[in-house]
Tab-separated table of C-alpha atoms and ligand atoms in Angstrom:
chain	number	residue	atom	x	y	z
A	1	UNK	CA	0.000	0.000	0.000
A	2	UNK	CA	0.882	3.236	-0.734
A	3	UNK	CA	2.548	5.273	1.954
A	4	UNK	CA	2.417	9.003	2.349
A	5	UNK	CA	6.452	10.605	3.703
A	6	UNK	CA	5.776	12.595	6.358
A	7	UNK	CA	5.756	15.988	5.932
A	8	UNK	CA	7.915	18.619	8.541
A	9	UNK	CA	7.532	22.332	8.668
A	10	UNK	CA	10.632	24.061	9.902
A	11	UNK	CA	10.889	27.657	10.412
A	12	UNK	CA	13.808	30.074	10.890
A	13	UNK	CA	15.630	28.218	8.686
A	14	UNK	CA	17.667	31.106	7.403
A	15	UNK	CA	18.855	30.937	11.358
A	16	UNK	CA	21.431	28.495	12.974
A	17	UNK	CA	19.162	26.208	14.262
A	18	UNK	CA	16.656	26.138	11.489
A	19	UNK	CA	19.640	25.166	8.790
A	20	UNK	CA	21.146	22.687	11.285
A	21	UNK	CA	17.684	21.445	11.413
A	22	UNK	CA	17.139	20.476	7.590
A	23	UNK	CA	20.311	19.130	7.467
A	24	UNK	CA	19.641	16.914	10.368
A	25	UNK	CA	16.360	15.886	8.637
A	26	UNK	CA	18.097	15.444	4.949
A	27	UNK	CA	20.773	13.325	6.834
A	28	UNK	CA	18.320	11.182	9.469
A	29	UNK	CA	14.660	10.592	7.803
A	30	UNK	CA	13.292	10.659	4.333
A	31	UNK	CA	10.334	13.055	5.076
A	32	UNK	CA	9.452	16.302	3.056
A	33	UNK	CA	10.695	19.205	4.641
A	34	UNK	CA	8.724	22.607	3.840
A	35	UNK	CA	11.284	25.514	4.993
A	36	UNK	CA	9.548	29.210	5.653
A	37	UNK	CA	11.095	31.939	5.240
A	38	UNK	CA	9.743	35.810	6.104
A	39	UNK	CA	10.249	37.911	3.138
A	40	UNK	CA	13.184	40.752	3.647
A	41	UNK	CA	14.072	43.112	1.041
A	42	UNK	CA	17.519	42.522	1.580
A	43	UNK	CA	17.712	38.243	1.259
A	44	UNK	CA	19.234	36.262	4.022
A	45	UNK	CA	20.195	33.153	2.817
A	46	UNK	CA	23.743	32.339	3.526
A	47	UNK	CA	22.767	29.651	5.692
A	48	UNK	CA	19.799	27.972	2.964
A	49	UNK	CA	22.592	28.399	-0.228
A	50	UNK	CA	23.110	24.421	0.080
A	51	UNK	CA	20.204	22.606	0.387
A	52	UNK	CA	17.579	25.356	-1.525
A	53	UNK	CA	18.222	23.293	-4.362
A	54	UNK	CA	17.487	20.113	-2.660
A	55	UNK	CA	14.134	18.736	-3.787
A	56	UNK	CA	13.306	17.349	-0.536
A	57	UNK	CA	13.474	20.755	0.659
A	58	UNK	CA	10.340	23.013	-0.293
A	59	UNK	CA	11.054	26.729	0.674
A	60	UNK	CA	7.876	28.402	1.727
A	61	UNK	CA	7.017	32.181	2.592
A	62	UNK	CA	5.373	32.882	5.911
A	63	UNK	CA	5.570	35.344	8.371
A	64	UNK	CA	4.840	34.499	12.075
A	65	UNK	CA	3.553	37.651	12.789
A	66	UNK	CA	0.826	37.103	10.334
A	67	UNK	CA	-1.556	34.461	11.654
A	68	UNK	CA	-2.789	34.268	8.248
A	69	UNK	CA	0.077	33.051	6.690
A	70	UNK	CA	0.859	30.746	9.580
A	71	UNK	CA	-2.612	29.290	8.907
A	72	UNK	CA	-2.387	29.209	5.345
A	73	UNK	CA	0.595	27.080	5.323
A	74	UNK	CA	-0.569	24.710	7.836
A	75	UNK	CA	-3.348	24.008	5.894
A	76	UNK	CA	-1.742	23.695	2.742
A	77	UNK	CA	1.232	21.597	4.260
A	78	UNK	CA	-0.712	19.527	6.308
A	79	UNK	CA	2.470	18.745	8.371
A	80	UNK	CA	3.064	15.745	10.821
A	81	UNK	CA	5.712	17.613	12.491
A	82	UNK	CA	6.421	21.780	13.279
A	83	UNK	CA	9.518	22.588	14.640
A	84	UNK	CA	9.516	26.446	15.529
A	85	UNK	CA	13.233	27.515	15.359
A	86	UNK	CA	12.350	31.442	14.254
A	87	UNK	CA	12.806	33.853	17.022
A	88	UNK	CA	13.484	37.494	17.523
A	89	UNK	CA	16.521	35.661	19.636
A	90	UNK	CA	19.208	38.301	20.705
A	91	UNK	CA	18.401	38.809	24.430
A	92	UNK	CA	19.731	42.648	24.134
A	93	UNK	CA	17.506	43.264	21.359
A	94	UNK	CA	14.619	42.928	23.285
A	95	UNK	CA	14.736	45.822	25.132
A	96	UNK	CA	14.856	47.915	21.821
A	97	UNK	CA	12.047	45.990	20.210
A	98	UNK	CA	9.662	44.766	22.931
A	99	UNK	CA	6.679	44.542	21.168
A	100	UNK	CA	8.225	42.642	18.094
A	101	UNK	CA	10.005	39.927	20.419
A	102	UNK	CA	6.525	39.541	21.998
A	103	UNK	CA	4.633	39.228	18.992
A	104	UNK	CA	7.607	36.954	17.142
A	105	UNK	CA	8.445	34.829	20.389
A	106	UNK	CA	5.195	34.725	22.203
A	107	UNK	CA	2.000	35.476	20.317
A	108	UNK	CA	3.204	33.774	17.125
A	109	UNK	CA	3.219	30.314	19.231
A	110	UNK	CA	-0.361	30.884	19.998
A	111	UNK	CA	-0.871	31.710	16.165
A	112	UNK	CA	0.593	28.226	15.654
A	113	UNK	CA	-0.964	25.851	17.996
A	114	UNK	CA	-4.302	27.778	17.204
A	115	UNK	CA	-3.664	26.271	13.726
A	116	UNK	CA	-2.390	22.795	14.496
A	117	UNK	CA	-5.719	22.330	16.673
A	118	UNK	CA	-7.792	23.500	14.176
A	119	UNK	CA	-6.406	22.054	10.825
A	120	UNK	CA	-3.870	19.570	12.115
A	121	UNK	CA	-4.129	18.234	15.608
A	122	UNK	CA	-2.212	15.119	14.777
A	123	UNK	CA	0.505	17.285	14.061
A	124	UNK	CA	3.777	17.035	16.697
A	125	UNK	CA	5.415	20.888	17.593
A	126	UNK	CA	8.357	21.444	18.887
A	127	UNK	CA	8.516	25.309	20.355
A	128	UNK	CA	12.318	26.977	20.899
A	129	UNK	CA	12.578	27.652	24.360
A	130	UNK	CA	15.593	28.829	26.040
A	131	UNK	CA	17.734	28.620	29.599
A	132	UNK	CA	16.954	32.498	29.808
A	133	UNK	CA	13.917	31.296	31.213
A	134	UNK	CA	15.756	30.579	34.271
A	135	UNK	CA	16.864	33.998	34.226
A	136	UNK	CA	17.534	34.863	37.928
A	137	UNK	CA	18.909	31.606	38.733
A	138	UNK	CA	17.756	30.168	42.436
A	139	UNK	CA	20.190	27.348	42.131
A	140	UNK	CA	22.540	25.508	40.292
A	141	UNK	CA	22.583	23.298	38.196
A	142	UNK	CA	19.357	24.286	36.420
A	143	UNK	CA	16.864	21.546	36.174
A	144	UNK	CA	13.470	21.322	34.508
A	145	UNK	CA	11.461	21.507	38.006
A	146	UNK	CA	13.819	25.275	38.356
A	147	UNK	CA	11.352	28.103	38.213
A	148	UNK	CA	10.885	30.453	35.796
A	149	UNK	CA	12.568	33.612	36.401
A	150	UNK	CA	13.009	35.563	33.448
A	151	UNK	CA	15.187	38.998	33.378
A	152	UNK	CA	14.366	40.775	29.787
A	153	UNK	CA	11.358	41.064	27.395
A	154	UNK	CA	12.632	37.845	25.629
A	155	UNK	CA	12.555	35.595	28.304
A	156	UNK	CA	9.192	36.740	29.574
A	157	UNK	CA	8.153	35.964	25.992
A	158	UNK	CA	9.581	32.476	25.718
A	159	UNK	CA	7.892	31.823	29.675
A	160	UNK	CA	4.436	32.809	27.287
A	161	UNK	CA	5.138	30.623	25.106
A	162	UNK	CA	5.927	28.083	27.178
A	163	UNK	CA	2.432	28.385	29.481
A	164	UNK	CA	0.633	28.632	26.091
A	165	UNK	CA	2.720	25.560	25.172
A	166	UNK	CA	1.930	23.231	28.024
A	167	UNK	CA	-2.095	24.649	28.177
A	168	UNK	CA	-2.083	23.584	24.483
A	169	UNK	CA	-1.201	20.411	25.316
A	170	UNK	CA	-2.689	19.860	27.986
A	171	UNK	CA	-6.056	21.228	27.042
A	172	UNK	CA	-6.373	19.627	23.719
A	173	UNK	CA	-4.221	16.659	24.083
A	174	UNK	CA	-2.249	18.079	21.210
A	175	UNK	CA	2.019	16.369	20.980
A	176	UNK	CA	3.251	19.906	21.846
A	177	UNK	CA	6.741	20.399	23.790
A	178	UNK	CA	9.074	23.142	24.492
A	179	UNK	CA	12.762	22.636	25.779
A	180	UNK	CA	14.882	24.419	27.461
A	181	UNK	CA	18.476	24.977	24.891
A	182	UNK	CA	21.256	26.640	26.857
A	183	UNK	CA	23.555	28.701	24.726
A	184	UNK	CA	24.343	26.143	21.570
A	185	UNK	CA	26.856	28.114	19.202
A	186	UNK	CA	28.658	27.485	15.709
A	187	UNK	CA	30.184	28.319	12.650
A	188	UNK	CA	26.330	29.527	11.943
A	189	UNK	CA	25.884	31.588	14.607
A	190	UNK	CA	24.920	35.332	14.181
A	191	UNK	CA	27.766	37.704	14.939
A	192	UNK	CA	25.807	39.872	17.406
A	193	UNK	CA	26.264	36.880	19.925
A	194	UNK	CA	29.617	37.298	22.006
A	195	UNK	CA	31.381	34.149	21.026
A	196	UNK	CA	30.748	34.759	17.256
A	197	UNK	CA	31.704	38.400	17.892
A	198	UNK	CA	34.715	37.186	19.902
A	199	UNK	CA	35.580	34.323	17.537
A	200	UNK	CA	35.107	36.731	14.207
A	201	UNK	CA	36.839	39.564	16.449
A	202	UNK	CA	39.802	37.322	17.335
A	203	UNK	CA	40.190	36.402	13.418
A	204	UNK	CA	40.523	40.327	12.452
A	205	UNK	CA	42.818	40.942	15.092
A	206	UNK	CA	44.848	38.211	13.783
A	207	UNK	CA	45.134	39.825	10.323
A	208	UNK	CA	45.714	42.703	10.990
A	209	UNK	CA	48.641	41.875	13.175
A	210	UNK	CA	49.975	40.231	10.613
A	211	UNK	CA	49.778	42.504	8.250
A	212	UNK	CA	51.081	45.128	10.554
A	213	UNK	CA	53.763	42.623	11.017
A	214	UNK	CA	54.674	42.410	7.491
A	215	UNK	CA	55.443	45.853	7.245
A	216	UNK	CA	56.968	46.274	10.678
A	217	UNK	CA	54.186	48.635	11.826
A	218	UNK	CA	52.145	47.606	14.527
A	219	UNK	CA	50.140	50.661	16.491
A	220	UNK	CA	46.951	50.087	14.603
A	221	UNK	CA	44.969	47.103	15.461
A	222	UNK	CA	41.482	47.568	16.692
A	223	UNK	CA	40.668	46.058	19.842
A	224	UNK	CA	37.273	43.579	20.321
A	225	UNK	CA	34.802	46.062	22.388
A	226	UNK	CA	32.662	44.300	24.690
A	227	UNK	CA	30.196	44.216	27.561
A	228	UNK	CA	30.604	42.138	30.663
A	229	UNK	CA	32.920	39.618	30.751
A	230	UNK	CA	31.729	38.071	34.212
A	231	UNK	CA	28.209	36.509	32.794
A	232	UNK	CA	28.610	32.259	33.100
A	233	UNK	CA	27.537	30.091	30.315
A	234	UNK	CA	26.599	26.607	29.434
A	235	UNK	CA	27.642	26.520	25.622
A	236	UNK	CA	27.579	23.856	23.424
A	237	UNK	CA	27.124	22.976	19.275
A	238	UNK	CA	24.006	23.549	17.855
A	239	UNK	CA	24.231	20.255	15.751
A	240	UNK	CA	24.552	18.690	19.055
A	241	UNK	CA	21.578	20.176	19.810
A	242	UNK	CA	18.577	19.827	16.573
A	243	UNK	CA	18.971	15.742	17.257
A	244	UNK	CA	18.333	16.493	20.921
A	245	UNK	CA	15.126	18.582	19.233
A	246	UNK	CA	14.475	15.591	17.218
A	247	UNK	CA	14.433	13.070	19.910
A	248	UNK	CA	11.866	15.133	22.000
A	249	UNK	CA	9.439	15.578	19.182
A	250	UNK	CA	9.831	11.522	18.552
A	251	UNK	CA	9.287	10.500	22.364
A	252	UNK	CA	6.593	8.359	23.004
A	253	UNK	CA	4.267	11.047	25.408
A	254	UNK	CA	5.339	14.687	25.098
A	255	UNK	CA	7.250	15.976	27.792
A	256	UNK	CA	9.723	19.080	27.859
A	257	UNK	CA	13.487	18.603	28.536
A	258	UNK	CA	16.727	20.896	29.013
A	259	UNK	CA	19.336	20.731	26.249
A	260	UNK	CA	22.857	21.412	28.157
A	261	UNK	CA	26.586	20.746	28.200
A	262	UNK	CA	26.492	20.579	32.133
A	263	UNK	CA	29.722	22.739	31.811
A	264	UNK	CA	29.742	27.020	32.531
A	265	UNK	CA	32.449	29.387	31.549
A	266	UNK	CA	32.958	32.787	31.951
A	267	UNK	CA	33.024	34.955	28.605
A	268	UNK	CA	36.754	35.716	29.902
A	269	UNK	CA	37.617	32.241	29.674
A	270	UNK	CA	36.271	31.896	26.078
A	271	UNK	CA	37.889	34.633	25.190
A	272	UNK	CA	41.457	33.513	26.221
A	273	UNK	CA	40.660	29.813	24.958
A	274	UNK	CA	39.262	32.037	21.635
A	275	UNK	CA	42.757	33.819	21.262
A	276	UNK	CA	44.834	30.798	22.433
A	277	UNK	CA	43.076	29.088	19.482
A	278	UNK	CA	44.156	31.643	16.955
A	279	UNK	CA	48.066	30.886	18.263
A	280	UNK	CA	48.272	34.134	21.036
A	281	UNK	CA	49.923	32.159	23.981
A	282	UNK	CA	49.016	32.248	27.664
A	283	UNK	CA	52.417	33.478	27.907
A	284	UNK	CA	51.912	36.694	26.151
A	285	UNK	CA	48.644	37.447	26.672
A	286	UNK	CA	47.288	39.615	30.229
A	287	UNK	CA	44.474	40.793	31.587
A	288	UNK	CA	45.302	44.253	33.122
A	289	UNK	CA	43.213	47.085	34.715
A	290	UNK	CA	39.782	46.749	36.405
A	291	UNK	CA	35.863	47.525	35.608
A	292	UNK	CA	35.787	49.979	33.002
A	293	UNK	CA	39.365	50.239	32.261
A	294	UNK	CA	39.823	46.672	32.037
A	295	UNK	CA	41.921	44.946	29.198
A	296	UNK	CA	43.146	42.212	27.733
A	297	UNK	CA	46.706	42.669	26.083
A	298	UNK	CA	49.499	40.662	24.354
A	299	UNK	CA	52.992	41.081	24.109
A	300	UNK	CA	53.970	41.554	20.069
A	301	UNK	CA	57.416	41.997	19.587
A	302	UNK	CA	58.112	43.399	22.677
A	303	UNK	CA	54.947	46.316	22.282
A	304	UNK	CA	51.718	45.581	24.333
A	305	UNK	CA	48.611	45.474	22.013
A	306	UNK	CA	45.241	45.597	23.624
A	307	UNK	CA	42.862	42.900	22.056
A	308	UNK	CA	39.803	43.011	24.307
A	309	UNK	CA	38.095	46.251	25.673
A	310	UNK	CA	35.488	47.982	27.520
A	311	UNK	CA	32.389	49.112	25.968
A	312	UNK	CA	29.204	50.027	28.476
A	313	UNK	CA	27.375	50.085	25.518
A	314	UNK	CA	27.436	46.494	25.789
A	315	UNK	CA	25.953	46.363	29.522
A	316	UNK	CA	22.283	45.242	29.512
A	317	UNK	CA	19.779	46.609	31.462
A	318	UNK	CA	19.582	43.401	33.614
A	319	UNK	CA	21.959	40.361	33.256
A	320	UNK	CA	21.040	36.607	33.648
A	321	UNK	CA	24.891	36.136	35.881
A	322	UNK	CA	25.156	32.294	35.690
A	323	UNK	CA	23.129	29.450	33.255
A	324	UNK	CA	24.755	26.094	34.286
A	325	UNK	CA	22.251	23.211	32.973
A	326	UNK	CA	21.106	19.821	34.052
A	327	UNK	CA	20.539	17.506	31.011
A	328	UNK	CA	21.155	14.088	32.625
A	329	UNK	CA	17.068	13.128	32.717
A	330	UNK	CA	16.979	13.448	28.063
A	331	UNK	CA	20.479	11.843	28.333
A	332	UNK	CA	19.214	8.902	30.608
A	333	UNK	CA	15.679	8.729	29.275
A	334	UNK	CA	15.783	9.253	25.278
A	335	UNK	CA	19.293	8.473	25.325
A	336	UNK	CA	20.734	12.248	23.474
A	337	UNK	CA	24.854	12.977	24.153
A	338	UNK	CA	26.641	15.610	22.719
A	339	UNK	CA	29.671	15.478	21.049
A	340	UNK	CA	31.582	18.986	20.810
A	341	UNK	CA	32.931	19.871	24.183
A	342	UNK	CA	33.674	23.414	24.559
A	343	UNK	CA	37.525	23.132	23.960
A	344	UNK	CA	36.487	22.036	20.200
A	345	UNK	CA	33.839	23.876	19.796
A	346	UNK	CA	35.474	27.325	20.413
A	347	UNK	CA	38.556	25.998	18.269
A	348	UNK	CA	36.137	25.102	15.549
A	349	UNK	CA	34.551	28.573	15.288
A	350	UNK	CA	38.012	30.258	15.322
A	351	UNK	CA	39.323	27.806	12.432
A	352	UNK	CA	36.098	28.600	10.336
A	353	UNK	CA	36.932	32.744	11.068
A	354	UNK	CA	40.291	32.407	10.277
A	355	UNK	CA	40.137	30.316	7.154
A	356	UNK	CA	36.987	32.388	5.773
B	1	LIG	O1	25.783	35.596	23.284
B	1	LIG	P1	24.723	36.336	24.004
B	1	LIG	O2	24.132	37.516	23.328
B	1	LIG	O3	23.643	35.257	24.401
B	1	LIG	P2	22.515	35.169	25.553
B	1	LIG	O4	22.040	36.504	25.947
B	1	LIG	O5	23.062	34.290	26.630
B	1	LIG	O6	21.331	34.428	24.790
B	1	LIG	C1	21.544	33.337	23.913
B	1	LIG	O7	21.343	32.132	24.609
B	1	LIG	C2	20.007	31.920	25.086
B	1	LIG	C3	19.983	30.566	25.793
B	1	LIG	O8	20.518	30.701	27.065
B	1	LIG	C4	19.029	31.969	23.943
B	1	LIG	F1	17.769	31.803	24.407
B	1	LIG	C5	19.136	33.310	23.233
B	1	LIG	O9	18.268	33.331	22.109
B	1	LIG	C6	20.577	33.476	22.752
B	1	LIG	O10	20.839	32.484	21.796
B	1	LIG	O11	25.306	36.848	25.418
B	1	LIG	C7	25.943	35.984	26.312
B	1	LIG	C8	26.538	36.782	27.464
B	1	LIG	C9	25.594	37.786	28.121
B	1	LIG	O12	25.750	37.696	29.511
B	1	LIG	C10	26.097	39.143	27.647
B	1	LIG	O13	25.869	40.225	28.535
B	1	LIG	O14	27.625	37.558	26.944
B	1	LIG	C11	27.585	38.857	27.518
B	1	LIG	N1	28.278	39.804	26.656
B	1	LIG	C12	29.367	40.537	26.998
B	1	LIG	N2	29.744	41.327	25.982
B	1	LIG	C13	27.953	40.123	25.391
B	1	LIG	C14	28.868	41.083	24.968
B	1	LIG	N3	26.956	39.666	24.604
B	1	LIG	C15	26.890	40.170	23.342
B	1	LIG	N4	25.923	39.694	22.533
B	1	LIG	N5	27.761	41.131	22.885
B	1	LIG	C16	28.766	41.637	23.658
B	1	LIG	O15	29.526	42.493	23.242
């Protein structure tokens, strides 16, 4: 007989996670996969350039701040799975745009599982949420019973979206979960996250001291400006992660786990395993001053250059301090383990900046 491939909506696919995602899928199943993207009038699509062409992969429009066009979709698709990767998802941006994270992180979820119920309750979503959640942190490590504390307009949106989430599910029986991803970073990641900025900062710096070398000149290298280097977090790959994604939505009752390396580290330390990486030695390199004033130099040729700086700019109005995660219950129960620890996976984003 005949048998239908499933069909999987992914959105944000022009994102991280979202391209991770279909590659995951293209690698691990033989389903359809229908890929939205929101129209911009400048395109996006750096991270879509290799599988657009694919023709498992169906690229869709569709806005998520347009419950039409979510609806639309859903009932054109009819999909068996919806993985919700698309996010207004830079915490610091939030406080600009408040009303779009809402609308983007928050009310968009209700758009969707208004849809699924209606037109396609047999459907299984997975929502993005995140350790920000946590926000101010009552105890370490963060588990799933942790409450929800969140410290900016994008965590209170993702804590919507989680309630709307579990009443979903629980009022209409729908397959709907929502984990919780600590930081998950890559050679995809946007460079308005600090360990793209550092790792894509650190590459730069590299150049130009080369350069400068070359022609024996060396005053002129631009120092990495940054906020506050005392924030903890639990980072990991996102390709580690869109298989932990995959596992939830494939459980056999849904339930919502964390997503975590079980590891923290300050943004000083990735910034000194960052420029380690790109060959500055422990040796050379020091941090010097304090608060504002504080830097981190290196020893070239017997001149101090300063590679890291001081920017308030980069202070947030309030800061999440420490995210440490808990993920032993999805490693003991649907059996996920990731594979990048963080000494690879910050040498892997500074081989990628340096060789690009
Ligand atoms: O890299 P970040 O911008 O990520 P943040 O805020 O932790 O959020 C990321 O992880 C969440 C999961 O925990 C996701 F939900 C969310 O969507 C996003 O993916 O900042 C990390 C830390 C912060 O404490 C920030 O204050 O780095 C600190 N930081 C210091 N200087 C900086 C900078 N962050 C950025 N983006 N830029 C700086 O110059």
């Amino acid at each position: 007989k005949f048998m239908q491939t499933k069909k999987v909506i992914v959105t944000g696919v022009t994102g991280q996670d979202g391209s991770h995602m279909i590659d995951y899928l293209l690698e691990n199943t033989e389903y359809e996969i229908y890929g939205t993207i929101r129209r911009l009038s400048v395109k996006n699509h750096e991270n879509i350039l290799h599988f657009k062409n694919n023709e498992r992969v169906h690229i869709v429009d569709m806005d998520l701040n347009d419950a039409h066009s979510i609806r639309d979709v859903i009932i054109s698709v009819k999909p068996d799975y919806f993985i919700n990767f698309a996010a207004q998802s830079f915490v610091a941006g939030s406080w600009k745009y408040p009303t779009q994270t809402f609308d983007t992180d928050a009310n968009a979820v209700l758009h969707i599982l208004e849809s699924i119920r209606r037109f396609a309750p047999e459907c299984r979503f997975y929502n993005a949420g995140s350790s920000e959640e946590f926000g101010d942190v009552q105890y370490s490590p963060q588990d799933e019973k942790h409450p929800l504390c969140p410290q900016s307009p994008y965590a209170a949106a993702k804590c919507g979206a989680r309630h709307l989430v579990r009443v979903y599910r629980e009022s209409y029986g729908l397959f709907a979960v929502q984990g919780w991803l600590f930081n998950h970073e890559g050679t995809k990641r946007g460079k308005e996250f600090v360990t793209r900025k550092i790792t894509k900062g650190v590459a730069r710096i590299k150049r130009e001291i080369n350069a400068h070398m070359e022609s024996g000149y060396q005053s002129s290298v631009r120092p990495l400006e940054l906020g506050n280097l005392d924030a903890k977090r639990d980072w990991s790959d996102s390709e580690d992660f869109v298989e932990g994604v995959w596992l939830m939505l494939n459980q056999d009752a849904p339930k919502d786990y964390i997503l975590s390396s079980n590891e923290t580290h300050s943004i000083r330390e990735f910034i000194e395993l960052a420029f380690d990486a790109a060959g500055f030695h422990d040796t050379d390199t020091e941090w010097r001053g304090e608060g504002l004033e504080e830097e981190y130099v290196c020893n070239i040729g017997n001149k101090w250059v300063t590679l890291v700086k001081i920017n308030p700019k980069f202070f947030r109005p309030a800061e999440v301090d420490l995210l440490l995660g808990d993920s032993n219950p999805i490693r003991e129960e649907l059996g996920w383990s990731p594979k990048v620890s963080f000494d690879k996976l910050v040498h892997k984003m500074v081989k990628f900046d340096l060789d690009g």
